[in-house]
Coordinates of C-alpha atoms in Angstrom, one line a residue:
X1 CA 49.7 -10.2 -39.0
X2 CA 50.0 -11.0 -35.1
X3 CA 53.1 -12.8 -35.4
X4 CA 54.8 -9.3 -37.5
X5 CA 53.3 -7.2 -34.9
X6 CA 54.9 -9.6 -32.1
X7 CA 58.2 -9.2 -33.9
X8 CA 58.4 -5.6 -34.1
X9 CA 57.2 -5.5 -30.6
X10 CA 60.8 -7.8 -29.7
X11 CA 62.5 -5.0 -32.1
X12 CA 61.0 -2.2 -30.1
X13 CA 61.7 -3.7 -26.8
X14 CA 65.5 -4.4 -27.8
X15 CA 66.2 -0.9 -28.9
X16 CA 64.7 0.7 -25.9
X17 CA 65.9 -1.5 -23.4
X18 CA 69.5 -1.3 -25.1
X19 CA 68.7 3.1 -24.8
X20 CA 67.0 3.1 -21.2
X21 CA 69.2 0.4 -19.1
X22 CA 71.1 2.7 -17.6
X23 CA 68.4 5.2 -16.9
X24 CA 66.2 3.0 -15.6
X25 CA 62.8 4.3 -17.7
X26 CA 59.3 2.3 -17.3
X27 CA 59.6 0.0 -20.2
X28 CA 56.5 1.1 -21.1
X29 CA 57.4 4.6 -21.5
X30 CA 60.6 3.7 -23.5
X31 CA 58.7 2.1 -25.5
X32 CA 56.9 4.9 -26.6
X33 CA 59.8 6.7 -27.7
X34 CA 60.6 4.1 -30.6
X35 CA 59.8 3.9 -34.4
X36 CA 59.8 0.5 -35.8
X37 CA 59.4 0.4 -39.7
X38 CA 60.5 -2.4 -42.0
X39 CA 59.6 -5.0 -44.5
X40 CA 58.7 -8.6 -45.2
X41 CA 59.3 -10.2 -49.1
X42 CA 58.5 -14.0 -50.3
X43 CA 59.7 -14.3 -53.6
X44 CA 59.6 -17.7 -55.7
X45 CA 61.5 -18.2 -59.0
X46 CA 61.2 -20.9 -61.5
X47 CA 63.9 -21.1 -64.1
X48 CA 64.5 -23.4 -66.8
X49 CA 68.1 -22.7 -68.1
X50 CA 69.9 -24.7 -71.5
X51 CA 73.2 -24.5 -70.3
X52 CA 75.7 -25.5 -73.1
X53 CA 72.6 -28.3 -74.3
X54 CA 72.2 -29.5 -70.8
X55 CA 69.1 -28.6 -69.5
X56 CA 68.4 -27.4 -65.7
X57 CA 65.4 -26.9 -63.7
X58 CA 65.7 -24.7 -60.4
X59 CA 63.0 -23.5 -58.6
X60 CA 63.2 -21.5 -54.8
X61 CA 61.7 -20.1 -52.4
X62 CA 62.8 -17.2 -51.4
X63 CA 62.6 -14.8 -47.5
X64 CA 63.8 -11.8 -46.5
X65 CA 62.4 -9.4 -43.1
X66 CA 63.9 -6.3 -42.4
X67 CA 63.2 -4.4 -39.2
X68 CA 64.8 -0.9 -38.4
X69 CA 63.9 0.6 -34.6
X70 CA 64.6 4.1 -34.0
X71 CA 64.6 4.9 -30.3
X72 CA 65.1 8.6 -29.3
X73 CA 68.1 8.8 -26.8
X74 CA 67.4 12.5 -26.0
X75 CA 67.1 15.6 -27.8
X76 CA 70.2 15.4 -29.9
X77 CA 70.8 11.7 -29.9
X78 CA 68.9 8.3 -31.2
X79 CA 69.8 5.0 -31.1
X80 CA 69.1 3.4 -34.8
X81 CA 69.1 -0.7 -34.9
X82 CA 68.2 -2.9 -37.6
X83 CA 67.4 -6.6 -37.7
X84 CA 67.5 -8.6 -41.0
X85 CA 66.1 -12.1 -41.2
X86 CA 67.5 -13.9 -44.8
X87 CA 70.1 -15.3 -46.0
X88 CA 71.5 -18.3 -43.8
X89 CA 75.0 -19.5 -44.7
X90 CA 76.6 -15.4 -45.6
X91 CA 76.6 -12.3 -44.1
X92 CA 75.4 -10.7 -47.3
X93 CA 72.0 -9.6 -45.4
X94 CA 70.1 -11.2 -48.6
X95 CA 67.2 -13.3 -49.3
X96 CA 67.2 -16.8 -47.8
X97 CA 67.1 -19.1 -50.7
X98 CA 65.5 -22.7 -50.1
X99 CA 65.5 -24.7 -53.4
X100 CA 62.3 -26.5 -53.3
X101 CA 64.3 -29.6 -55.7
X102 CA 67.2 -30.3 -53.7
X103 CA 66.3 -29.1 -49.3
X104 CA 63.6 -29.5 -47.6
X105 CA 62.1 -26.9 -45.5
X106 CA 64.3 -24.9 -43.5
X107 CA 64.6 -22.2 -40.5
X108 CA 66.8 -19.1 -40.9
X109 CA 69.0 -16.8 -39.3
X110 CA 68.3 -13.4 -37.2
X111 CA 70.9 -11.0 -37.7
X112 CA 71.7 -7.6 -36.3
X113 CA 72.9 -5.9 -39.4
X114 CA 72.9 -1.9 -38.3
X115 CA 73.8 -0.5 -35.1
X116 CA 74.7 3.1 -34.3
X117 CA 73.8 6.7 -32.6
X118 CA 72.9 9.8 -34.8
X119 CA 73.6 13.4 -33.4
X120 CA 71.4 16.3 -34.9
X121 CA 73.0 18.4 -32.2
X122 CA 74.6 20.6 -34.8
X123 CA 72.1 23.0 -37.1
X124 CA 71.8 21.3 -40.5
X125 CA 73.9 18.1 -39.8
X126 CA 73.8 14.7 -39.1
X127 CA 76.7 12.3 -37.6
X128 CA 76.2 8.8 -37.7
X129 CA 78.7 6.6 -35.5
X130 CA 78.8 3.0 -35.5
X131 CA 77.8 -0.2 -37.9
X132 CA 75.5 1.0 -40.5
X133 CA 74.6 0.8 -44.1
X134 CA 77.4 1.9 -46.4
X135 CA 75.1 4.9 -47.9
X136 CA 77.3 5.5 -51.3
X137 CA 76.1 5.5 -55.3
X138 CA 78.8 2.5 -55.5
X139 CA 76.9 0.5 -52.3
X140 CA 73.4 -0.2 -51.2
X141 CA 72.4 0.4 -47.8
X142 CA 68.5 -0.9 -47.2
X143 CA 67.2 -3.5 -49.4
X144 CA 63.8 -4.9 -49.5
X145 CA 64.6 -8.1 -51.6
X146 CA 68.5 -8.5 -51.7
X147 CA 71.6 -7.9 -50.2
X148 CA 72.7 -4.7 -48.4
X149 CA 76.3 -3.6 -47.2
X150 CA 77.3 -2.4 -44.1
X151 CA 80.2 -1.1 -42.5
X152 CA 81.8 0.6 -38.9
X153 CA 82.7 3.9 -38.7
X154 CA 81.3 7.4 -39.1
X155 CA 79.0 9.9 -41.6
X156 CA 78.1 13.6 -41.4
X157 CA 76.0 15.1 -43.7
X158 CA 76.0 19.2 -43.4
X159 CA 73.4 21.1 -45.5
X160 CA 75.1 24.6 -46.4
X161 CA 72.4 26.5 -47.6
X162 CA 71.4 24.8 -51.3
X163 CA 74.3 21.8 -50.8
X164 CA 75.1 19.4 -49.3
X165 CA 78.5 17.9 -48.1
X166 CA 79.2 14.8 -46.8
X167 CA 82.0 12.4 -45.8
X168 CA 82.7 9.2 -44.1
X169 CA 84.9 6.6 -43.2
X170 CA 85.0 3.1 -42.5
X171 CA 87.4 0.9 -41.1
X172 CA 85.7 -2.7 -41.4
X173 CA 83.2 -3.3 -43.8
X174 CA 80.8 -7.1 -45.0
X175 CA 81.7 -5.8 -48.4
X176 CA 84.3 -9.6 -48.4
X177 CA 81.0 -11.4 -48.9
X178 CA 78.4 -8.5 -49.5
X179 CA 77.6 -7.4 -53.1
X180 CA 77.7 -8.4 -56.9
X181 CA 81.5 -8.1 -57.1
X182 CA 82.9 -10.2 -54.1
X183 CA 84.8 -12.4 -56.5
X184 CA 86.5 -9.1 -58.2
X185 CA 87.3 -7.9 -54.4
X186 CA 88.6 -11.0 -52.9
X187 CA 91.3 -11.0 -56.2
X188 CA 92.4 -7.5 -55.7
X189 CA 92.9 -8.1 -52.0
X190 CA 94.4 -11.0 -52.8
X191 CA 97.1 -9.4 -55.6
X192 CA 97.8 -6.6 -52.9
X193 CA 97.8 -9.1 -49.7
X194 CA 95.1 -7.9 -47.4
X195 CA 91.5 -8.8 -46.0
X196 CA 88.7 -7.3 -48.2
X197 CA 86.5 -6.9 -45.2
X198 CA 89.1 -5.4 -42.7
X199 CA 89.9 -2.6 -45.6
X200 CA 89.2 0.8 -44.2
X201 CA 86.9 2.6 -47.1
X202 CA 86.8 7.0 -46.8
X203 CA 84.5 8.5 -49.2
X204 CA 83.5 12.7 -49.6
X205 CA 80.4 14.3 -51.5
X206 CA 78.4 17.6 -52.6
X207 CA 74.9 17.2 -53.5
X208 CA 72.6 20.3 -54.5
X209 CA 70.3 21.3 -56.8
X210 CA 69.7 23.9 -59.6
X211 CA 66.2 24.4 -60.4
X212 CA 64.8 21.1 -61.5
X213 CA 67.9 19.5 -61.6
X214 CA 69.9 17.3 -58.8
X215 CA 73.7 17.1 -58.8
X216 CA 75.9 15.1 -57.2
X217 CA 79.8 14.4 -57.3
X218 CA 81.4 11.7 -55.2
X219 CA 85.1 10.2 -54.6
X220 CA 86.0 7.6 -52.7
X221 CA 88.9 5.1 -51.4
X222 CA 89.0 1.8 -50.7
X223 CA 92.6 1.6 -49.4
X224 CA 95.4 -0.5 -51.4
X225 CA 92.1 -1.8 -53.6
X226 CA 91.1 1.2 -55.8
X227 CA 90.0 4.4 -55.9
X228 CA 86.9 5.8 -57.8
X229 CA 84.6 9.0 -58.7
X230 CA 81.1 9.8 -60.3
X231 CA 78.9 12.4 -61.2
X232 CA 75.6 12.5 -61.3
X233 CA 72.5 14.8 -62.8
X234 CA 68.7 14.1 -62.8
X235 CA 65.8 16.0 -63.6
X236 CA 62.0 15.8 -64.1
X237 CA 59.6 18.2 -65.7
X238 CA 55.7 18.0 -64.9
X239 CA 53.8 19.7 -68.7
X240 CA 50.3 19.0 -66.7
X241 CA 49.6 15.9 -68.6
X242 CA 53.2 15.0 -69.7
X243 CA 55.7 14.1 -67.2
X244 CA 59.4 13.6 -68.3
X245 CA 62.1 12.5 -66.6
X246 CA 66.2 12.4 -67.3
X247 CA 69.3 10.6 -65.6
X248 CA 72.8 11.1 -67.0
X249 CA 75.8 9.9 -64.6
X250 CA 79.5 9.0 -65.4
X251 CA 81.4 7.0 -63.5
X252 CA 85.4 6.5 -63.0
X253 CA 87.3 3.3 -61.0
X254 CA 91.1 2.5 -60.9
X255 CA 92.3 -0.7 -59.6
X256 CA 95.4 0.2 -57.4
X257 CA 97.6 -3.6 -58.4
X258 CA 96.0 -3.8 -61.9
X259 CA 96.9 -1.2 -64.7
X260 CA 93.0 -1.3 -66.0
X261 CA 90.4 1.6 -66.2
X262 CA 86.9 1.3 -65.6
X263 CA 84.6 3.4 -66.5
X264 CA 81.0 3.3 -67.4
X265 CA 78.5 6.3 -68.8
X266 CA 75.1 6.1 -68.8
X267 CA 71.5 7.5 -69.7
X268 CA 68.1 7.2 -69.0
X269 CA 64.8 9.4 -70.5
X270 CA 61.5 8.2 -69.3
X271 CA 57.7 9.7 -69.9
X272 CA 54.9 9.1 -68.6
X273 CA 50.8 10.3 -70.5
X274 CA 47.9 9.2 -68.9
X275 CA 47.7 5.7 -67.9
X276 CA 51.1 4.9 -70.3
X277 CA 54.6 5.2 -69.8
X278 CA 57.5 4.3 -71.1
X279 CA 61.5 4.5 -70.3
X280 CA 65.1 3.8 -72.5
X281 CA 68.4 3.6 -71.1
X282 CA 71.9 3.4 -72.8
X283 CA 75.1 2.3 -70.6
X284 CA 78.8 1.9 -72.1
X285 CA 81.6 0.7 -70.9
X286 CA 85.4 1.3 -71.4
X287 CA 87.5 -1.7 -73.4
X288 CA 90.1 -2.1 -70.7
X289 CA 86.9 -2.8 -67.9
X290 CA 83.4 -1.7 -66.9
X291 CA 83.5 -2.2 -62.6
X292 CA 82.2 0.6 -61.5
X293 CA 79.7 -1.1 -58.3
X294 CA 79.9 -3.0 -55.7
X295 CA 76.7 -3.8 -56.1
X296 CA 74.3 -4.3 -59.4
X297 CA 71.7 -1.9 -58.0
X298 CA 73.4 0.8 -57.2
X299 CA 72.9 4.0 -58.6
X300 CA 76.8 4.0 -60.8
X301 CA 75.1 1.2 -62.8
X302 CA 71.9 -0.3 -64.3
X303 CA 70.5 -3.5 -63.8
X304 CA 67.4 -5.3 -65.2
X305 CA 66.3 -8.8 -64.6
X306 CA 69.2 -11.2 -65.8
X307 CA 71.2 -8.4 -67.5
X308 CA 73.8 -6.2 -66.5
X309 CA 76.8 -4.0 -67.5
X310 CA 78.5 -3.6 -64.6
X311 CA 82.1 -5.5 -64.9
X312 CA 81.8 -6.1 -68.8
X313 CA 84.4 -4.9 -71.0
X314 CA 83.7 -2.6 -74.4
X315 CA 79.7 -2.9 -73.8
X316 CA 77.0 -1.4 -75.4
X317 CA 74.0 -1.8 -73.3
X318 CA 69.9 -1.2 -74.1
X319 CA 66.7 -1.1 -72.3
X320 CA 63.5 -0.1 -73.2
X321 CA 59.8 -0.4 -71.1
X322 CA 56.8 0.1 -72.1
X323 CA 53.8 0.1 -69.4
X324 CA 50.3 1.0 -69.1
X325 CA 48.2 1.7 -65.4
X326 CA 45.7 -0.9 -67.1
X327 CA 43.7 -0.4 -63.7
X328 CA 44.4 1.7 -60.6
X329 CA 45.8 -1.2 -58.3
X330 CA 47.5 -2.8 -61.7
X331 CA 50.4 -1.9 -63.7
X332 CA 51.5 -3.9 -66.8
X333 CA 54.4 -3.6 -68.7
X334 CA 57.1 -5.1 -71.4
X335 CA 60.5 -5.0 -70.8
X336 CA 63.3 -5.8 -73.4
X337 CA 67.1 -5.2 -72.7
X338 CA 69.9 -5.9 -74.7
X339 CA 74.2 -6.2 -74.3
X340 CA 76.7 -6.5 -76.5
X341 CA 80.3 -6.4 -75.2
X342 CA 84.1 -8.0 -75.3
X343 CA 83.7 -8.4 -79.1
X344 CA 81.2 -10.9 -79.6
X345 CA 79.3 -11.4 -76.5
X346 CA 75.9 -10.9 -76.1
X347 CA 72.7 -11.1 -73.9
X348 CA 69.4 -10.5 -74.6
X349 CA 66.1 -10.6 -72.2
X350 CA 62.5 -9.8 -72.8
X351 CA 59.6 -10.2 -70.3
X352 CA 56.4 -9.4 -69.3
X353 CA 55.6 -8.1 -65.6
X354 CA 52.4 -7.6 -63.8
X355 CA 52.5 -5.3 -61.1
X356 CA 49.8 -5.5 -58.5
X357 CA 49.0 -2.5 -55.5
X358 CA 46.6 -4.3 -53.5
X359 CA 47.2 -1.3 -50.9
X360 CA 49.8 1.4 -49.9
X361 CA 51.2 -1.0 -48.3
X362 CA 51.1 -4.6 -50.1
X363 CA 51.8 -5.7 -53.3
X364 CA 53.8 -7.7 -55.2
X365 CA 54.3 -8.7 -59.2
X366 CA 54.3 -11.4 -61.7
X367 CA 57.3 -11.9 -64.3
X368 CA 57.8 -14.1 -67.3
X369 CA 60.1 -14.1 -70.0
X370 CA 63.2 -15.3 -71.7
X371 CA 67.0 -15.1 -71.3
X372 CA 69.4 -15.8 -73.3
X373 CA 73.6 -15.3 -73.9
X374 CA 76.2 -16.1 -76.2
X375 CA 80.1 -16.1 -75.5
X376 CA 82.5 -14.4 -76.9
X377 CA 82.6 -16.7 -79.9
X378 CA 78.8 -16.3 -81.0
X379 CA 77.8 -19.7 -79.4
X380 CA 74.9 -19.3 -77.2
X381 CA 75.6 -20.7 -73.6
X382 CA 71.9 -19.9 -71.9
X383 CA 69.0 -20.4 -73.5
X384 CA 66.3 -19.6 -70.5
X385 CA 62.6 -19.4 -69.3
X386 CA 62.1 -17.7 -66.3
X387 CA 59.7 -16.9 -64.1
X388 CA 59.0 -15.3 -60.7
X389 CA 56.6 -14.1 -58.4
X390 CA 57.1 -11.8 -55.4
X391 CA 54.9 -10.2 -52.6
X392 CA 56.2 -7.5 -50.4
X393 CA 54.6 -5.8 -47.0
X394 CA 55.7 -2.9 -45.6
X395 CA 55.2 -1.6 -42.2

């Protein structure tokens, strides 16, 4: 614990001596003016996969720290900075991944992932300026436990009366080695001749709500790459006892070089009684192409586990949960999903986690299951057992 609080101590003093050089503040009463929150996962996974008959064994450890320090400028302004410790050979701002079969132990990287101002001069908006998280439905922009994308440039978010409008653009962006997709990316920069990373990305938004319900609609540009849309509606309904929940979202991407249109629609209904719960989602996909993310845990998509149907073409995808609060610091649940796309393709998981609250802030869970998949001819290609535990603090 005294080597975490040492750390964000380092974090703190960065941010406020980066704010208060040229004003030439106490440090101690810089200091005082910054937030430091963040987060600190291990993660190991053990997987035994049947690859084509050949059998593999991998098992990791796995790191990631994230530290974000706020330090107020002056009435309108604060400096925002955020540290992540992970992933060692990429710039993905992942988990650090040391394969206990085939490394030994190893050190890794510091990295400043997120630096820029915010103004809240205006009444009822915020302008961000600088490198920071790329805060889309197609992106993620803070991750606990994987990788986050970032890019340089500007947002402003404007509440006018019950909406609100955004838009921002981006002229460099890690999104070349960043996300689920890179290998998609680098092909369609590739076919059109420019850097993925050096693309400049301009995206605009409403967001309100009506009643219970939150809407959302978003376009965005990735120049000489694609364009792409969603829309977006959730909802939840408290009956005392019975709590319901809904998700419905659409989701629209053109490739600008290839003549292919993705698209993916999905649902999700979830309850919750007592000490049970339970949730089922449906996603399709279009038969020309299902890319619709940058990322598999963005909101355009779902993702479970192992299974995903983000970039599959024609696919019909399942997933059903079923939990019970067994005690008040344990939640168990079983989790089956299901895929069938590009004509005979399938995948098919089902595992059991164990989710453990020790406190508000530490906890972590337990998964085991299986995995498996079968190519487009109906020959199973992964046959797997898998396993993983993680434990997460957050400060």
């Amino acid at each position: 614990m005294k080597k975490f609080a040492k750390m964000s101590l380092v974090a703190a003093v960065a941010v406020a001596g980066f704010t208060s050089a040229a004003s030439a503040k106490p440090l101690e009463e810089a200091i005082k003016n910054v937030d430091v929150s963040g987060s600190v996962v291990y993660r190991y996974n053990d997987y035994q996969d049947d690859y084509n008959g050949a059998t593999t064994n991998k098992t990791s450890n796995n790191y990631k720290i994230g530290l974000t320090a706020k330090a107020k400028v002056n009435d309108d302004v604060t400096a925002v900075t955020r540290f992540i410790i992970g992933n060692p050979t990429t710039n993905d701002l992942g988990l650090a991944s040391l394969d206990t079969g085939t490394s030994g132990d190893a050190s890794v990287d510091v990295e400043l992932s997120n630096v820029y101002f915010s103004y809240t001069g205006l009444a009822n908006t915020t302008i961000n300026v600088g490198k920071q998280g790329l805060t889309t439905p197609w992106t993620v922009a803070v991750d606990s436990d994987s990788n986050e994308q970032t890019g340089t440039g500007i947002l402003a978010l404007t509440n006018v009366g019950p909406v609100t409008l955004a838009a921002a653009y981006f002229n460099q962006t890690n999104l070349n080695v960043s996300g689920d997709d890179t290998t998609t990316l680098g092909n369609l920069g590739t076919a059109a001749g420019v850097n993925v990373g050096a693309t400049d990305i301009w995206t605009v938004a409403i967001m309100g709500n009506i009643g219970p319900v939150a809407l959302d609609a978003w376009y965005l540009d990735m120049d000489e790459l694609f364009d792409t849309f969603t829309l977006g509606a959730k909802a939840k309904f408290d009956l005392d006892a019975l709590k319901l929940g809904i998700e419905a979202r659409y989701t629209s991407l053109d490739t600008d070089d290839f003549n292919a249109d993705n698209e993916l629609w999905k649902l999700a209904l979830s309850a919750q009684y007592g000490i049970f719960d339970a949730s089922i989602k449906y996603a399709g996909t279009d038969k020309e192409g299902g890319l619709v993310a940058l990322d598999n845990d963005a909101e355009t998509v779902f993702n479970t586990w192992n299974v995903t149907p983000n970039g599959e073409k024609d696919a019909d995808f399942w997933n059903v949960v079923l939990g019970v609060q067994a005690l008040p610091s344990l939640h168990v649940s079983a989790n089956y999903s299901h895929m069938e796309y590009e004509e005979n393709a399938e995948q098919e998981e089902l595992y059991a986690q164990f989710k453990y609250k020790m406190s508000k802030n530490f906890g972590g869970y337990i998964r085991y299951g299986q995995y498996t998949k079968d190519d487009n001819t109906g020959v199973e290609v992964v046959d797997g057992t898998r396993g993983r535990l993680q434990v997460e603090y957050t400060f």
